[in-house]
CSV table of C-alpha atoms in Angstrom, one decimal:
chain,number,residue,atom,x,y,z
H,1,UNK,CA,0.0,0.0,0.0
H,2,UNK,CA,0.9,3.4,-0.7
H,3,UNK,CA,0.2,6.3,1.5
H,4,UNK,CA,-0.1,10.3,-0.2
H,5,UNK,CA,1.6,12.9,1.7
H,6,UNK,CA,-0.3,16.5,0.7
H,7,UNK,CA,1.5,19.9,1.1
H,8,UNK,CA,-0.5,22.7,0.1
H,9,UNK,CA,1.2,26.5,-0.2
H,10,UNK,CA,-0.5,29.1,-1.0
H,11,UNK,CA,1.4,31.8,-3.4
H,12,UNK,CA,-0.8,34.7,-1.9
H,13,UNK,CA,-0.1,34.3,1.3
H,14,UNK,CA,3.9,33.9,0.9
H,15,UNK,CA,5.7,37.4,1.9
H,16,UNK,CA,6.1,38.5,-1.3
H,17,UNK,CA,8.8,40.9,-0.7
H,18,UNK,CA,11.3,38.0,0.4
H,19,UNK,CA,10.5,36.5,-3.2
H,20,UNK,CA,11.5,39.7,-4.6
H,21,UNK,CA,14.7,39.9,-3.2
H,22,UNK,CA,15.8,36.3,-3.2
H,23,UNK,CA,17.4,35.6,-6.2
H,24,UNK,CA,15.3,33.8,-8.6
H,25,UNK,CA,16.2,30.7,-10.7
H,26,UNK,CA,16.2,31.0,-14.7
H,27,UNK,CA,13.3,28.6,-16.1
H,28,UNK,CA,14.0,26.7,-19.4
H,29,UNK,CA,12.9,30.0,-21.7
H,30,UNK,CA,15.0,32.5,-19.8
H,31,UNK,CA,12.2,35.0,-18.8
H,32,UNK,CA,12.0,36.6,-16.2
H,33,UNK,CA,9.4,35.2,-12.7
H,34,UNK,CA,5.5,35.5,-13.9
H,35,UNK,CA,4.6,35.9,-10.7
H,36,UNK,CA,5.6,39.9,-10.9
H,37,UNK,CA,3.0,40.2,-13.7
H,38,UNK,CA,-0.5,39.1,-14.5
H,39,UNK,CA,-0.5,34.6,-14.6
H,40,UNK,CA,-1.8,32.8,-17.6
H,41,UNK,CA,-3.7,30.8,-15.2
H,42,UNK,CA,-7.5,31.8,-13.9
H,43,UNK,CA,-7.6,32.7,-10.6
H,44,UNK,CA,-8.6,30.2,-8.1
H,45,UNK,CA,-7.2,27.6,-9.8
H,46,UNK,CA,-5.4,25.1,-7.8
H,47,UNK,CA,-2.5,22.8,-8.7
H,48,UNK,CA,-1.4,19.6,-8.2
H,49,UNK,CA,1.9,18.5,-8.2
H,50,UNK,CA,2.9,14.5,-8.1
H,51,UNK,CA,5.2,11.9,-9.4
H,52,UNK,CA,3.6,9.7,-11.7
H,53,UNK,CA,3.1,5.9,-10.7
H,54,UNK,CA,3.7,2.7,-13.2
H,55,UNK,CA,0.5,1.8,-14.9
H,56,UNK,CA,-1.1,-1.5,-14.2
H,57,UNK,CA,-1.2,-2.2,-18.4
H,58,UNK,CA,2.5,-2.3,-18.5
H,59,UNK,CA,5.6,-2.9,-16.6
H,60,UNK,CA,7.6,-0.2,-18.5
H,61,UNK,CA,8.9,3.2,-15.8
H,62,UNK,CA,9.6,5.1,-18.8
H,63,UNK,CA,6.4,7.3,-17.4
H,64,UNK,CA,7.1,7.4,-14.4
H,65,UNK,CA,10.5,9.1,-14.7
H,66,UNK,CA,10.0,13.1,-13.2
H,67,UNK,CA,7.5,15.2,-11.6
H,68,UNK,CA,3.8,16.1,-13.1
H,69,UNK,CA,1.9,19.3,-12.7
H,70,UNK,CA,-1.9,19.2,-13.2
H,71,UNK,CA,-5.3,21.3,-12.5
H,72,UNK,CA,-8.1,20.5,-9.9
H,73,UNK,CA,-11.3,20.2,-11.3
H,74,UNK,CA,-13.2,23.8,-10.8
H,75,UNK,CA,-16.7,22.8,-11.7
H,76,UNK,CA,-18.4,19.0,-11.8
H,77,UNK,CA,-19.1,17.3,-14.9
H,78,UNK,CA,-22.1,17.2,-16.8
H,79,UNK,CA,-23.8,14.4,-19.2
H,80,UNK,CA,-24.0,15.7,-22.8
H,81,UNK,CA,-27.8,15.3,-23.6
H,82,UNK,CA,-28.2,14.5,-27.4
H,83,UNK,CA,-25.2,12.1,-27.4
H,84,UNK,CA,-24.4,11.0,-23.4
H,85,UNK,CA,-20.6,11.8,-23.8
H,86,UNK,CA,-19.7,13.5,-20.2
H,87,UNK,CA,-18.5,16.8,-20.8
H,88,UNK,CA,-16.9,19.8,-18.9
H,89,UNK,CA,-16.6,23.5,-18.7
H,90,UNK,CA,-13.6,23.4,-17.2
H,91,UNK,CA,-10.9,23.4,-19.7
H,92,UNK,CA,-7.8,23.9,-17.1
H,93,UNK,CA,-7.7,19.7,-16.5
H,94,UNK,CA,-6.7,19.0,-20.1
H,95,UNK,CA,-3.4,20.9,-19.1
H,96,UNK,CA,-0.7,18.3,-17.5
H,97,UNK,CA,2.7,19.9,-17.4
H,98,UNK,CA,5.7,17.5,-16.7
H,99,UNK,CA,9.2,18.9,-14.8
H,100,UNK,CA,12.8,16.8,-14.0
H,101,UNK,CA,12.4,17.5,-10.4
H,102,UNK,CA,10.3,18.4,-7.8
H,103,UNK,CA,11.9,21.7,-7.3
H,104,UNK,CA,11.2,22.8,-10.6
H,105,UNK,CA,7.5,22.3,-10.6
H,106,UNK,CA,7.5,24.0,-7.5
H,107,UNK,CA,9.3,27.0,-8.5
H,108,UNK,CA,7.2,27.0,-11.5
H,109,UNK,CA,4.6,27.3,-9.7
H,110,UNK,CA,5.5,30.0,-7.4
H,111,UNK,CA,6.0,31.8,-10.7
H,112,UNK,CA,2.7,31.4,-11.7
H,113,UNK,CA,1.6,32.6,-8.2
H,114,UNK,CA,-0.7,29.2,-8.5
H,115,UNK,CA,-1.5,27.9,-5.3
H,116,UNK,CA,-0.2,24.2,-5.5
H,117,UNK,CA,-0.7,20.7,-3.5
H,118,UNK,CA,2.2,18.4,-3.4
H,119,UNK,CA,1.8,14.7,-3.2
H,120,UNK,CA,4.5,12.7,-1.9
H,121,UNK,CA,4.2,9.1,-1.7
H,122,UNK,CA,5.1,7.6,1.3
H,123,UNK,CA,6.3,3.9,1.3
H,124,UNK,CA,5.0,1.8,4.0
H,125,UNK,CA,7.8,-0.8,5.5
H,126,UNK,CA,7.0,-3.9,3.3
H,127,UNK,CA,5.2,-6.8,5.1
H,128,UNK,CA,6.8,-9.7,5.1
H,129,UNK,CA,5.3,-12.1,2.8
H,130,UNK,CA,5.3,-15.7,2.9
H,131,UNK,CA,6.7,-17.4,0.1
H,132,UNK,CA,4.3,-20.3,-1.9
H,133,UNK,CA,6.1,-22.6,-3.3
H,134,UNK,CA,5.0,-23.5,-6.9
H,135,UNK,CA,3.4,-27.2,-6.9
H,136,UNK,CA,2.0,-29.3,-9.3
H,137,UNK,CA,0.3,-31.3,-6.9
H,138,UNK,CA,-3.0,-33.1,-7.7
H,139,UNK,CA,-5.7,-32.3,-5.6
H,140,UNK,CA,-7.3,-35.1,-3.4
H,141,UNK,CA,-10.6,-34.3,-6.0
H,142,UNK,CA,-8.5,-35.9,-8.8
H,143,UNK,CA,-6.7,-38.5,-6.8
H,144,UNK,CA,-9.9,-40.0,-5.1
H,145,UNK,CA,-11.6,-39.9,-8.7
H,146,UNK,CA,-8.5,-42.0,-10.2
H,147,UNK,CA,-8.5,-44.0,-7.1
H,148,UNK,CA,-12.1,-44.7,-7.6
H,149,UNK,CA,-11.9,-45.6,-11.2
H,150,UNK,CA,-9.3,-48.1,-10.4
H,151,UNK,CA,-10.6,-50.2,-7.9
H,152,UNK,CA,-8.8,-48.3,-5.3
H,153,UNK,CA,-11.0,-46.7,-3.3
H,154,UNK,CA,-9.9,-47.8,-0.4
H,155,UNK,CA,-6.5,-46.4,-0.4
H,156,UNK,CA,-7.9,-42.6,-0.4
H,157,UNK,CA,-7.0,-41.4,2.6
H,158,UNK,CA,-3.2,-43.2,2.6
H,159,UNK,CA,-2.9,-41.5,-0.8
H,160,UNK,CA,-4.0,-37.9,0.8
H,161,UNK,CA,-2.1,-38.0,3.5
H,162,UNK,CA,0.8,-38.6,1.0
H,163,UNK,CA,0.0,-35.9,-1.3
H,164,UNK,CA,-0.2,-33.8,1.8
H,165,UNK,CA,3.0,-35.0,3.6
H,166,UNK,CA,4.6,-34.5,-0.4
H,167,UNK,CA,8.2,-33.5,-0.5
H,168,UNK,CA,9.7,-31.0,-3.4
H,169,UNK,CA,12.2,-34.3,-3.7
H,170,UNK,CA,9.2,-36.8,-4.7
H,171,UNK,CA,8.6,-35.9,-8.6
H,172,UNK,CA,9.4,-37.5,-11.9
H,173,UNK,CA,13.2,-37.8,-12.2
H,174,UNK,CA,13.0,-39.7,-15.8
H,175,UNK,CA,17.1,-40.1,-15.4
H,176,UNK,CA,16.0,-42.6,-12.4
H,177,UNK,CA,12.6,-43.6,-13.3
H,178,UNK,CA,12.4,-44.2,-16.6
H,179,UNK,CA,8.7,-46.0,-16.3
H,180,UNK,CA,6.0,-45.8,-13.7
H,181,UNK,CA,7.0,-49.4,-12.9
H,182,UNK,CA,10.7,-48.2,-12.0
H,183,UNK,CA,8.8,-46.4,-9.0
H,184,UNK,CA,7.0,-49.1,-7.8
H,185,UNK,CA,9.9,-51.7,-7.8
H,186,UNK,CA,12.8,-48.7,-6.0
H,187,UNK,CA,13.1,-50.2,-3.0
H,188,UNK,CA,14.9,-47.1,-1.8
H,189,UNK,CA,11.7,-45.6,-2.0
H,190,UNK,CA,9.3,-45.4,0.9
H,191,UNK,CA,5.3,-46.6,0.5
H,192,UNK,CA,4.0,-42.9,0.7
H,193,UNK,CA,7.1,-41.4,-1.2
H,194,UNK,CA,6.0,-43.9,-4.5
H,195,UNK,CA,2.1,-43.1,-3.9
H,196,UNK,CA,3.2,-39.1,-4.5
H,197,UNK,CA,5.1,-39.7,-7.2
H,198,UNK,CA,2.5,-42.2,-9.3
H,199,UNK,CA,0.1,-39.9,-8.4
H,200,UNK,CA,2.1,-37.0,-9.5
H,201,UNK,CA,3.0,-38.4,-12.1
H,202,UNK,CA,-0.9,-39.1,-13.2
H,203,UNK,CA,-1.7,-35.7,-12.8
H,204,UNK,CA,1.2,-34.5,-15.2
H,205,UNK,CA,0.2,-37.2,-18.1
H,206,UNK,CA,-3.8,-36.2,-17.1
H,207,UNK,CA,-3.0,-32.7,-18.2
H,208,UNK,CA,-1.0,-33.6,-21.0
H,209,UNK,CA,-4.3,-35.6,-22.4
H,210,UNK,CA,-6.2,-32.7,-22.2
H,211,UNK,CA,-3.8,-29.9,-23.5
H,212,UNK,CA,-3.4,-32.2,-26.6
H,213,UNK,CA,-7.4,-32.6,-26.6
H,214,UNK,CA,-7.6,-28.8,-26.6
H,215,UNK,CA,-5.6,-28.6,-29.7
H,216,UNK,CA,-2.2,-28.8,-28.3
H,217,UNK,CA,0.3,-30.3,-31.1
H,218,UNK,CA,1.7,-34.2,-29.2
H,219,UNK,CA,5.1,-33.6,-30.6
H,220,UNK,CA,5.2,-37.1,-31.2
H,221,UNK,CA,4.5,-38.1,-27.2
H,222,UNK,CA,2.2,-40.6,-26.7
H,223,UNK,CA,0.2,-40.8,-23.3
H,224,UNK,CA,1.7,-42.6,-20.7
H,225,UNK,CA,-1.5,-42.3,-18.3
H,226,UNK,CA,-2.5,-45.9,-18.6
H,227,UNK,CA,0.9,-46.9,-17.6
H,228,UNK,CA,0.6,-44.8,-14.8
H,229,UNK,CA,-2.5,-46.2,-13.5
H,230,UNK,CA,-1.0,-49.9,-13.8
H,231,UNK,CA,1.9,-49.1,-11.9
H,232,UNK,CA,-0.3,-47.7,-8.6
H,233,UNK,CA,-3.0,-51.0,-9.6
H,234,UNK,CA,0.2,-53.2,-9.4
H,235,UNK,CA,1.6,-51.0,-6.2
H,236,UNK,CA,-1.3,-51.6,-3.9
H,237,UNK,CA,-1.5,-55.3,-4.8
H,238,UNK,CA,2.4,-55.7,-4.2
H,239,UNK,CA,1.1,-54.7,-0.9
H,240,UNK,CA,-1.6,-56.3,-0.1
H,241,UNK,CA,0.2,-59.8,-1.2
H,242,UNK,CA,3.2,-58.6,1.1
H,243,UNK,CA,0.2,-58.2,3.9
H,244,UNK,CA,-1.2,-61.1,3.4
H,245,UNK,CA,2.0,-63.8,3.2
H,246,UNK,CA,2.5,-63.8,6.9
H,247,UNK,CA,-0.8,-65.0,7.7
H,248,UNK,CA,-0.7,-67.3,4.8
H,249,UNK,CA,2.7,-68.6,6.3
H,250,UNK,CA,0.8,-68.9,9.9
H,251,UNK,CA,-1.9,-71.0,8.8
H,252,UNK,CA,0.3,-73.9,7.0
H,253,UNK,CA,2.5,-74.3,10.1
């Protein structure tokens, strides 16, 4: 957030004879101060003097280089009747008057003998902001669905708490895993670390299938989601087998 600082001088209520004998800087043209003379402005009118912020459209600063000068708005608008365009009396806001330096403007002003608001922008100390991680984690709405569709319905909640639990180290490495099955037979791997990545890894090849539905070219890749869903089919059996030989081994002794 960004705060606005207002300063607001008044020409005719300065001491004019200190202006007079101060000495007075040249402006770009060489003349001499304004302010000793009648001003090209109306009376009452009011500047505005403020350093330009960076549009949202664009991340250019180009713009936002120097100091600008522009008029308050003397009179409210009005709606055009025959053609509804919004229109003005006030001609004074179509002038915008741009200066190097904040100094300038002001002395410009002065000139003028404009009475003039400054606007400084005040900085707040920035908040310190958490930093997110970008994941390509499935959501437990896709791995329940998948799940589902594969018999595996059961295994829901293991496979969220591993999604949840998921480490930045548990993705696709294709240099170690060159096929889902190479995941399910690591035996360096933990249970939940090859649920993540199998699930992971479905959610990548999911997305692929429906980028290359949407009309994105295959660049000669073909879909590796079936193989995906074999390898967790073939995981969760490994494991129930593995649960089951001990009480297999039990009841022939």
């Amino acid at each position: 957030m960004m705060e606005v600082n207002r300063e607001t001088h008044n020409r005719e209520t300065q001491n004019l004879s200190k202006a007079v004998s101060d000495s007075w800087p040249a402006n770009d043209n060489q003349r001499k101060p304004l302010s000793f003379g009648r001003s090209v402005f109306p009376e009452g009118a009011v500047a505005r003097i403020f350093k330009p912020s960076r549009s949202a459209m664009t991340s250019g600063t180009p713009r936002m280089q120097g100091w600008r000068l522009v008029f308050e708005r003397r009179s409210a608008p009005f709606i055009e009747p025959l053609m509804g365009y919004t229109g003005c009396t006030d001609t004074l806001t179509q002038v915008e008057l741009e200066f190097p330096t904040l100094e300038s403007a002001i002395r410009y002003a002065e000139r003028q003998g404009l009475t003039y608001r400054v606007q400084r922008r005040v900085n707040k100390p920035a908040a310190k902001q958490r930093t997110r991680r970008r994941t390509y984690r499935p959501s437990r709405a896709f791995s329940g669905a998948t799940l589902q569709r594969l018999g595996l319905a059961a295994c829901q909640e293991s496979y969220g708490q591993a999604l949840d639990a998921a480490l930045q180290t548990h993705v696709h490495d294709p240099a170690r895993w060159p096929s889902p099955a190479d995941v399910v037979g690591d035996r360096t791997l933990t249970l939940q670390a090859k649920r993540t990545i199998l699930m992971n890894w479905a959610w990548t090849e999911y997305l692929v299938d429906q980028a290359i539905n949407e009309g994105m070219p295959e660049n000669n890749r073909p879909s590796r989601l079936h193989e995906v869903e074999q390898a967790l089919i073939d995981l969760e059996r490994n494991l129930e087998r593995r649960d089951l030989r001990p009480t297999i081994n039990r009841d022939a002794a």
